[in-house]
Short mmCIF file of N, CA and C in Angstrom, two decimals:
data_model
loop_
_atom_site.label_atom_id
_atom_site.label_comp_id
_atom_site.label_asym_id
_atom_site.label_seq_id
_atom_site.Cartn_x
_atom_site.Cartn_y
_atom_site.Cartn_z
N UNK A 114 0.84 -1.18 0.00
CA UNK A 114 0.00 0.00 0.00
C UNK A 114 0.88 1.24 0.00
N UNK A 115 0.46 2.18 -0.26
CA UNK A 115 0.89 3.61 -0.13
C UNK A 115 -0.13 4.65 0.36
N UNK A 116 1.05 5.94 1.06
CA UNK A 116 0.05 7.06 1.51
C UNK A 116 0.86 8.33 1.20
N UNK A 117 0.02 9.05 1.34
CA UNK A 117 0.89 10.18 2.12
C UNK A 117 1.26 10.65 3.30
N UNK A 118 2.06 11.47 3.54
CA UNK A 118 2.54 11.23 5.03
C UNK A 118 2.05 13.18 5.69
N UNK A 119 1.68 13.16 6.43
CA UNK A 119 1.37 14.66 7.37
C UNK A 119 2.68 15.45 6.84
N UNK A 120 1.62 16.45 6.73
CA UNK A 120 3.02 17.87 6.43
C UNK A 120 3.65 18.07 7.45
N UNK A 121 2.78 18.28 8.69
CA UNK A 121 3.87 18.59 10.30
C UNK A 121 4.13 17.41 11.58
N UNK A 122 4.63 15.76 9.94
CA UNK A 122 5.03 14.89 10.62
C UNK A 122 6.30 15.25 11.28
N UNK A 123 6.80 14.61 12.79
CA UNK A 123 7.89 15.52 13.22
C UNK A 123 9.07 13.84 13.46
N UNK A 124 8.21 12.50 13.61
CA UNK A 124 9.13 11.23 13.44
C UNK A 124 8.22 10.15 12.77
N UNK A 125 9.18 9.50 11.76
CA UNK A 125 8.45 8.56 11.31
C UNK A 125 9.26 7.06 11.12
N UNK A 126 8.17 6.32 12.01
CA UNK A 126 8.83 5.29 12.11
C UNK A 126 7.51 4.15 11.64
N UNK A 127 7.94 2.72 11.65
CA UNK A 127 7.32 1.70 10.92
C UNK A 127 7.55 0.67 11.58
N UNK A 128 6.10 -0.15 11.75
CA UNK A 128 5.95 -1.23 12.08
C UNK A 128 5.49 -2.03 11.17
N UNK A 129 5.83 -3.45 10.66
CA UNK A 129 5.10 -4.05 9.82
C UNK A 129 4.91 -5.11 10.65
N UNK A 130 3.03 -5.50 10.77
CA UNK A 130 2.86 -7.06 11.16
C UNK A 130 1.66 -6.86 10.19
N UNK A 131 1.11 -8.45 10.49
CA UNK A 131 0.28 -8.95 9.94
C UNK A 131 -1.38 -8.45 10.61
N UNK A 132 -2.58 -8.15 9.92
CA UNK A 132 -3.66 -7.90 10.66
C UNK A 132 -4.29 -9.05 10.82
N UNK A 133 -3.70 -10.24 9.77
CA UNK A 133 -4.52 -11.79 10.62
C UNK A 133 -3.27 -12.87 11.93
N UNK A 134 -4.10 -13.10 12.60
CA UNK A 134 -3.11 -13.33 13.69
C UNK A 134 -2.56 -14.38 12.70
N UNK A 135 -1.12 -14.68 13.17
CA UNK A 135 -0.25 -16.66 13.25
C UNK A 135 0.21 -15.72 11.73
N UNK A 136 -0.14 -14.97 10.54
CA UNK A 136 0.13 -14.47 9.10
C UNK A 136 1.41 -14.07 9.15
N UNK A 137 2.72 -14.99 8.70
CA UNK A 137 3.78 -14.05 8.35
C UNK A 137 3.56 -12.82 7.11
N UNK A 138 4.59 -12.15 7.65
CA UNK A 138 4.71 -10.87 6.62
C UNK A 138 5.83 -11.12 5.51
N UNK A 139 6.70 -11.81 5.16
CA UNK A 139 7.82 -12.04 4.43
C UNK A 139 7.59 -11.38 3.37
N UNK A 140 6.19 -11.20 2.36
CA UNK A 140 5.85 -10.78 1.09
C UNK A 140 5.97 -9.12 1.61
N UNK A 141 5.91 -8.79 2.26
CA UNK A 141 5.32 -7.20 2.70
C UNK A 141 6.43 -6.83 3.66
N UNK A 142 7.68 -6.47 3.75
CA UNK A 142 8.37 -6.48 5.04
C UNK A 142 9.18 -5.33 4.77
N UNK A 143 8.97 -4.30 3.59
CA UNK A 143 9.88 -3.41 3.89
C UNK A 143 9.28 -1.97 4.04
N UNK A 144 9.43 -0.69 4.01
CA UNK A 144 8.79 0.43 4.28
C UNK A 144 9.72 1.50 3.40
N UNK A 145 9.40 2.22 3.11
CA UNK A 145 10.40 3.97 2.66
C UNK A 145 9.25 5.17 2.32
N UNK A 146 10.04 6.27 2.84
CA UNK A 146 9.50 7.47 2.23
C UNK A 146 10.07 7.96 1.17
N UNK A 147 9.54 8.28 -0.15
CA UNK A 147 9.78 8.33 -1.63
C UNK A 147 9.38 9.67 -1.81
N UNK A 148 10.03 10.23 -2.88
CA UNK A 148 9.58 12.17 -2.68
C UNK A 148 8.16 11.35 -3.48
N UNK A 149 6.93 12.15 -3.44
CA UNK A 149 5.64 11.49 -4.40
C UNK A 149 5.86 12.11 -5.54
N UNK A 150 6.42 13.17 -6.15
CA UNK A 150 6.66 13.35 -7.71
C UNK A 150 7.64 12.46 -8.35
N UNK A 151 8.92 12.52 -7.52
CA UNK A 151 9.42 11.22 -8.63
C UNK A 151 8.46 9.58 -8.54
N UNK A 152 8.23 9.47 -7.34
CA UNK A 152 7.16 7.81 -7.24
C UNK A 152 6.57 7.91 -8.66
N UNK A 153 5.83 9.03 -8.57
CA UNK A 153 4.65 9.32 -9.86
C UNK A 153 5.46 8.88 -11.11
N UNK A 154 6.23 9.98 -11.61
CA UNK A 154 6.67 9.72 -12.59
C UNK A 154 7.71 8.49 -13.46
N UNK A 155 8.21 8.36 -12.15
CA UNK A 155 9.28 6.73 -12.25
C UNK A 155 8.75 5.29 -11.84
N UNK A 156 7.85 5.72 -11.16
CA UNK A 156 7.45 3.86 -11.03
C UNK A 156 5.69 3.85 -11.48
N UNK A 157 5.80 2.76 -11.97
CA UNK A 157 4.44 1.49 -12.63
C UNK A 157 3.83 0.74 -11.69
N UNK A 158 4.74 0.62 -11.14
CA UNK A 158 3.84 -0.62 -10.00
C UNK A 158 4.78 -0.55 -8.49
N UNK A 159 4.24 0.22 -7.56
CA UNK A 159 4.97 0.27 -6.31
C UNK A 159 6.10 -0.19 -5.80
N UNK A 160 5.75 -1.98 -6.08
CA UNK A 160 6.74 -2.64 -5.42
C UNK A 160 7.67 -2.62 -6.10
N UNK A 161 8.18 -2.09 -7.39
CA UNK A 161 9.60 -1.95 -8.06
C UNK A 161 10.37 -1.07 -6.89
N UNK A 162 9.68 -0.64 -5.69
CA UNK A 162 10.81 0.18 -4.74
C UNK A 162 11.54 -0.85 -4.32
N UNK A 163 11.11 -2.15 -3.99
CA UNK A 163 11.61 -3.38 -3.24
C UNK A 163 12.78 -3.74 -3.91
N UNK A 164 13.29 -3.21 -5.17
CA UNK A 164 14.53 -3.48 -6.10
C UNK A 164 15.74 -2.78 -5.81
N UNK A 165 15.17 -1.36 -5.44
CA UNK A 165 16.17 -0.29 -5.30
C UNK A 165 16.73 -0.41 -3.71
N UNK A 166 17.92 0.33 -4.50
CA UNK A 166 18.90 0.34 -3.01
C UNK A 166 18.67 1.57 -2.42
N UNK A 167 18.31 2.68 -3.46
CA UNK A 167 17.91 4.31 -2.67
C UNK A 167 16.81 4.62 -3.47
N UNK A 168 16.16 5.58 -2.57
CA UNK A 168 15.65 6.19 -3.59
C UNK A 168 15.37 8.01 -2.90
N UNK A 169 15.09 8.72 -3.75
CA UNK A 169 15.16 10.67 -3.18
C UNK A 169 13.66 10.75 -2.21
N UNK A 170 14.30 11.59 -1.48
CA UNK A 170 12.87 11.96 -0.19
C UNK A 170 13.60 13.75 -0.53
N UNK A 171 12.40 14.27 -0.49
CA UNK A 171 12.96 15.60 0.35
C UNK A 171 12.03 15.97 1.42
N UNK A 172 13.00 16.82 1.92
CA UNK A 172 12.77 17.13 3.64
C UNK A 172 12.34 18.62 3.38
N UNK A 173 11.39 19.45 3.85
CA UNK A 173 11.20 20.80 3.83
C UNK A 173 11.46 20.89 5.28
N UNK A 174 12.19 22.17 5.72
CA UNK A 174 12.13 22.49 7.08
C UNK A 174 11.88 23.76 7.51
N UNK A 175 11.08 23.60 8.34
CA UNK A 175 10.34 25.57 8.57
C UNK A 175 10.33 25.22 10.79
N UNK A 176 11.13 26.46 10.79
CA UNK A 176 11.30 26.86 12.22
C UNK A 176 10.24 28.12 12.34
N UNK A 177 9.51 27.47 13.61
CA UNK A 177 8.69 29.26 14.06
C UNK A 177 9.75 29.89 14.17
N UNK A 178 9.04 31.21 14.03
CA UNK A 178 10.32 32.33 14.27
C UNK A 178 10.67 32.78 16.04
N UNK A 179 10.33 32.14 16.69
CA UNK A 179 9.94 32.02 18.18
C UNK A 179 11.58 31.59 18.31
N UNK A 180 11.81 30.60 17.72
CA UNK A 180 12.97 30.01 17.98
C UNK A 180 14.25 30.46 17.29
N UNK A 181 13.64 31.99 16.39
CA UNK A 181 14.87 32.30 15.72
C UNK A 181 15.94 32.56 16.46
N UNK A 182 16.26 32.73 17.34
CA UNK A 182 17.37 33.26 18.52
C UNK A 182 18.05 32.22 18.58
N UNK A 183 17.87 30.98 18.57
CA UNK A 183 18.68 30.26 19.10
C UNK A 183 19.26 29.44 17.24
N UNK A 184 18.73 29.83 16.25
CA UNK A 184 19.00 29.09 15.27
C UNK A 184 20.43 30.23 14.79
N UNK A 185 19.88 31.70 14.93
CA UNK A 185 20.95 33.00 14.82
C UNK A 185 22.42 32.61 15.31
N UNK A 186 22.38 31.83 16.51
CA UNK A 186 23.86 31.52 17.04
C UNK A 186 24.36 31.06 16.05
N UNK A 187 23.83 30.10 15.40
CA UNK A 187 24.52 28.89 14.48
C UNK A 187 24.73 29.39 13.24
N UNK A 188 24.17 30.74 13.11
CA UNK A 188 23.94 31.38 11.43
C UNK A 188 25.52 32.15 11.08
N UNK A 189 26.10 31.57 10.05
CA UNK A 189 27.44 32.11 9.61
C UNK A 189 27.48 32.81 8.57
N UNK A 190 28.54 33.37 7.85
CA UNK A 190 28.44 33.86 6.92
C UNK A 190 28.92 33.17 5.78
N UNK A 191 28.41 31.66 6.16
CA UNK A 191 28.75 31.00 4.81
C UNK A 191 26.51 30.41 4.59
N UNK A 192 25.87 31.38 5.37
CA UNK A 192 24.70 30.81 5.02
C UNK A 192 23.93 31.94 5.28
N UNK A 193 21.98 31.85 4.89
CA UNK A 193 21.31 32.97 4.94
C UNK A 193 20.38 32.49 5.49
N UNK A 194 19.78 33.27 6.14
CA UNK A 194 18.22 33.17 6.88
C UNK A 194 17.28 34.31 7.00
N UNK A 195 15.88 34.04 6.49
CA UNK A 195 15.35 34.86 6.54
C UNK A 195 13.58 34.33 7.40
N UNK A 196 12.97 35.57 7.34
CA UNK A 196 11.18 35.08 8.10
C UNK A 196 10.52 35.44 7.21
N UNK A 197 9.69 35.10 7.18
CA UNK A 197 8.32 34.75 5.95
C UNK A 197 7.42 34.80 6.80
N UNK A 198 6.08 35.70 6.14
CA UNK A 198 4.89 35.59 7.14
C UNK A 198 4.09 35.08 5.83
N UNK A 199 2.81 34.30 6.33
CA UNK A 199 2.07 33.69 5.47
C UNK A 199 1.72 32.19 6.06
N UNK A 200 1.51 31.58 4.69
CA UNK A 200 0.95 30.13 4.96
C UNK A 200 2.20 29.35 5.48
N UNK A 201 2.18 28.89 6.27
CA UNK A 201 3.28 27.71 7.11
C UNK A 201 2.86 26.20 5.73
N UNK A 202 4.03 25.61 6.10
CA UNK A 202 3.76 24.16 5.17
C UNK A 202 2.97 23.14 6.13
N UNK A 203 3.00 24.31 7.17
CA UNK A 203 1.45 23.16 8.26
C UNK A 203 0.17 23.84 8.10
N UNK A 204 0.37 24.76 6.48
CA UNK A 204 -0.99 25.16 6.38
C UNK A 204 -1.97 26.17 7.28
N UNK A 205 -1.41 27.08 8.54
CA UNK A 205 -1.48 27.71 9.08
C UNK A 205 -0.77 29.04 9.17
N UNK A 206 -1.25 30.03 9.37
CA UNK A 206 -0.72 31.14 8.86
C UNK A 206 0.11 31.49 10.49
N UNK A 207 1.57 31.70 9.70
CA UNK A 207 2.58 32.26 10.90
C UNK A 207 3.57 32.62 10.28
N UNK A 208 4.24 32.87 11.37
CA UNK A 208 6.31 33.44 10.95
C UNK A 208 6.78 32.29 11.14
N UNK A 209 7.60 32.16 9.96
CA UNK A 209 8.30 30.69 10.09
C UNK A 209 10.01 31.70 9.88
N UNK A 210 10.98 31.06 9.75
CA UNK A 210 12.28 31.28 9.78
C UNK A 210 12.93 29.98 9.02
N UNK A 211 13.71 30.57 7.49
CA UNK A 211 14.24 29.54 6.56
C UNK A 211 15.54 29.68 6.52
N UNK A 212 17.10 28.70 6.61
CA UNK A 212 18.00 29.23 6.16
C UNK A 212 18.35 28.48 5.08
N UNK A 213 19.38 28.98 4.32
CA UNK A 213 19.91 28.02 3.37
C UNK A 213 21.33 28.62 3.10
N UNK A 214 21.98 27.41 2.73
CA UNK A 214 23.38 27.86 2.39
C UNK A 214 24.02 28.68 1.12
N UNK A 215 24.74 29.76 1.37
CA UNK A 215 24.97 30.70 0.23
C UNK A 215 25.67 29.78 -0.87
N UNK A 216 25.75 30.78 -2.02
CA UNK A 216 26.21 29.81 -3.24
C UNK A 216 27.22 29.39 -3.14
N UNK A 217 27.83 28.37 -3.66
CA UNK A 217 29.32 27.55 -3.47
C UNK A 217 29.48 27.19 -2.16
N UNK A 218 28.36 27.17 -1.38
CA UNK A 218 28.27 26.24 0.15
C UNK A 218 26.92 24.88 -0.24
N UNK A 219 27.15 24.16 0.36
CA UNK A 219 26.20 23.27 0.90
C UNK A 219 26.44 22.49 2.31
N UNK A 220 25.10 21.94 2.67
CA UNK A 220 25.42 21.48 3.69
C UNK A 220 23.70 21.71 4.41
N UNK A 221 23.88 21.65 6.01
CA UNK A 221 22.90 22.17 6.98
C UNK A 221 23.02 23.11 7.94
N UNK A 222 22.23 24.48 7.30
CA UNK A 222 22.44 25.63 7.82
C UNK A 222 22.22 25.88 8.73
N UNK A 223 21.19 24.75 9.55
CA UNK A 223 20.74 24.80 10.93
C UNK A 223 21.70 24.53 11.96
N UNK A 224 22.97 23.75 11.51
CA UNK A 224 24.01 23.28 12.23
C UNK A 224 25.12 24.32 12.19
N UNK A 225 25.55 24.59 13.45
CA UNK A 225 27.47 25.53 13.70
C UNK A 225 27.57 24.89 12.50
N UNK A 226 28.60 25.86 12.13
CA UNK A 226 29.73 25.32 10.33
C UNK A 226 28.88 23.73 9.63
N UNK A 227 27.18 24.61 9.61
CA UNK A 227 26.87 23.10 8.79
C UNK A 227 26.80 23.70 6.88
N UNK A 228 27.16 24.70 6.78
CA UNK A 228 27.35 25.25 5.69
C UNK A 228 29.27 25.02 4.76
N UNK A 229 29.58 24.20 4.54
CA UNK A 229 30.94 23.94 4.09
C UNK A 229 31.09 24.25 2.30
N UNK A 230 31.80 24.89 2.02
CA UNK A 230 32.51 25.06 0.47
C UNK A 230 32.64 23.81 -0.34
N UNK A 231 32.31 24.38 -1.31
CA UNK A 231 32.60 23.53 -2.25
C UNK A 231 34.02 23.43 -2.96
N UNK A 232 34.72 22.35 -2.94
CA UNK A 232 35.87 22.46 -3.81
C UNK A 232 35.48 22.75 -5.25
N UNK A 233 35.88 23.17 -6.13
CA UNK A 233 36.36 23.73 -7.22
C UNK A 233 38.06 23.59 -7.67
N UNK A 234 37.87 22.60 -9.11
CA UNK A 234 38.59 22.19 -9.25
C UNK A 234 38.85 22.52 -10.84
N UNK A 235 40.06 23.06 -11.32
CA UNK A 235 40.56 23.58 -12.48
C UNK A 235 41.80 22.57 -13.65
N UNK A 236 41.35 22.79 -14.65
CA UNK A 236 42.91 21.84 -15.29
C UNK A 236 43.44 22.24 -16.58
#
């Protein structure tokens, strides 16, 4: 089966049993979260996930702005953050607080030095 999963899921974890008692599960035993646009467009029939070794999720992350103070410590100048008022991705209207890493950084901006350079390489 498949679902979708809550916008302001905060842990997701998985149990697989059987709903008839003594029923092994062996046919049914694995679980993943799949971004749903690639699912859509790349798979035919679900269980071709059961083949793959990975597959892409993305993560959106939105901080109230309540907590911007303590995310500011961690904010460097290899990253940006800003507040947005409007619709939250929990569909409720608030101040959320976004950072992301400046260009030729990646990484997690939410983390001390989670923003690191990119090598660049010439020949």
């Amino acid at each position: 089966c498949k679902t979708t999963i809550a916008s302001d899921l905060d842990v997701f974890t998985t149990r697989i049993q059987s709903t008839i008692p003594f029923k092994r599960t062996e046919d049914c035993n694995y679980a993943s979260l799949v971004d749903q646009k690639w699912f859509e467009e790349n798979l035919t029939n679900h269980f071709e996930v059961r083949k793959m070794s990975q597959v892409p999720v993305v993560l959106n992350w939105e901080i109230n702005a309540n907590l911007s103070s303590l995310v500011m410590e961690t904010n460097s100048s290899h990253s940006t953050c800003r507040f947005a008022n409007g619709s939250s991705l929990l569909g409720n209207m608030s101040t959320t607080f976004t950072c992301t890493c400046n260009s030729s950084f990646e990484g997690n901006p939410y983390l001390v030095d989670g923003c690191q350079g990119t090598l660049l390489a010439f020949y």
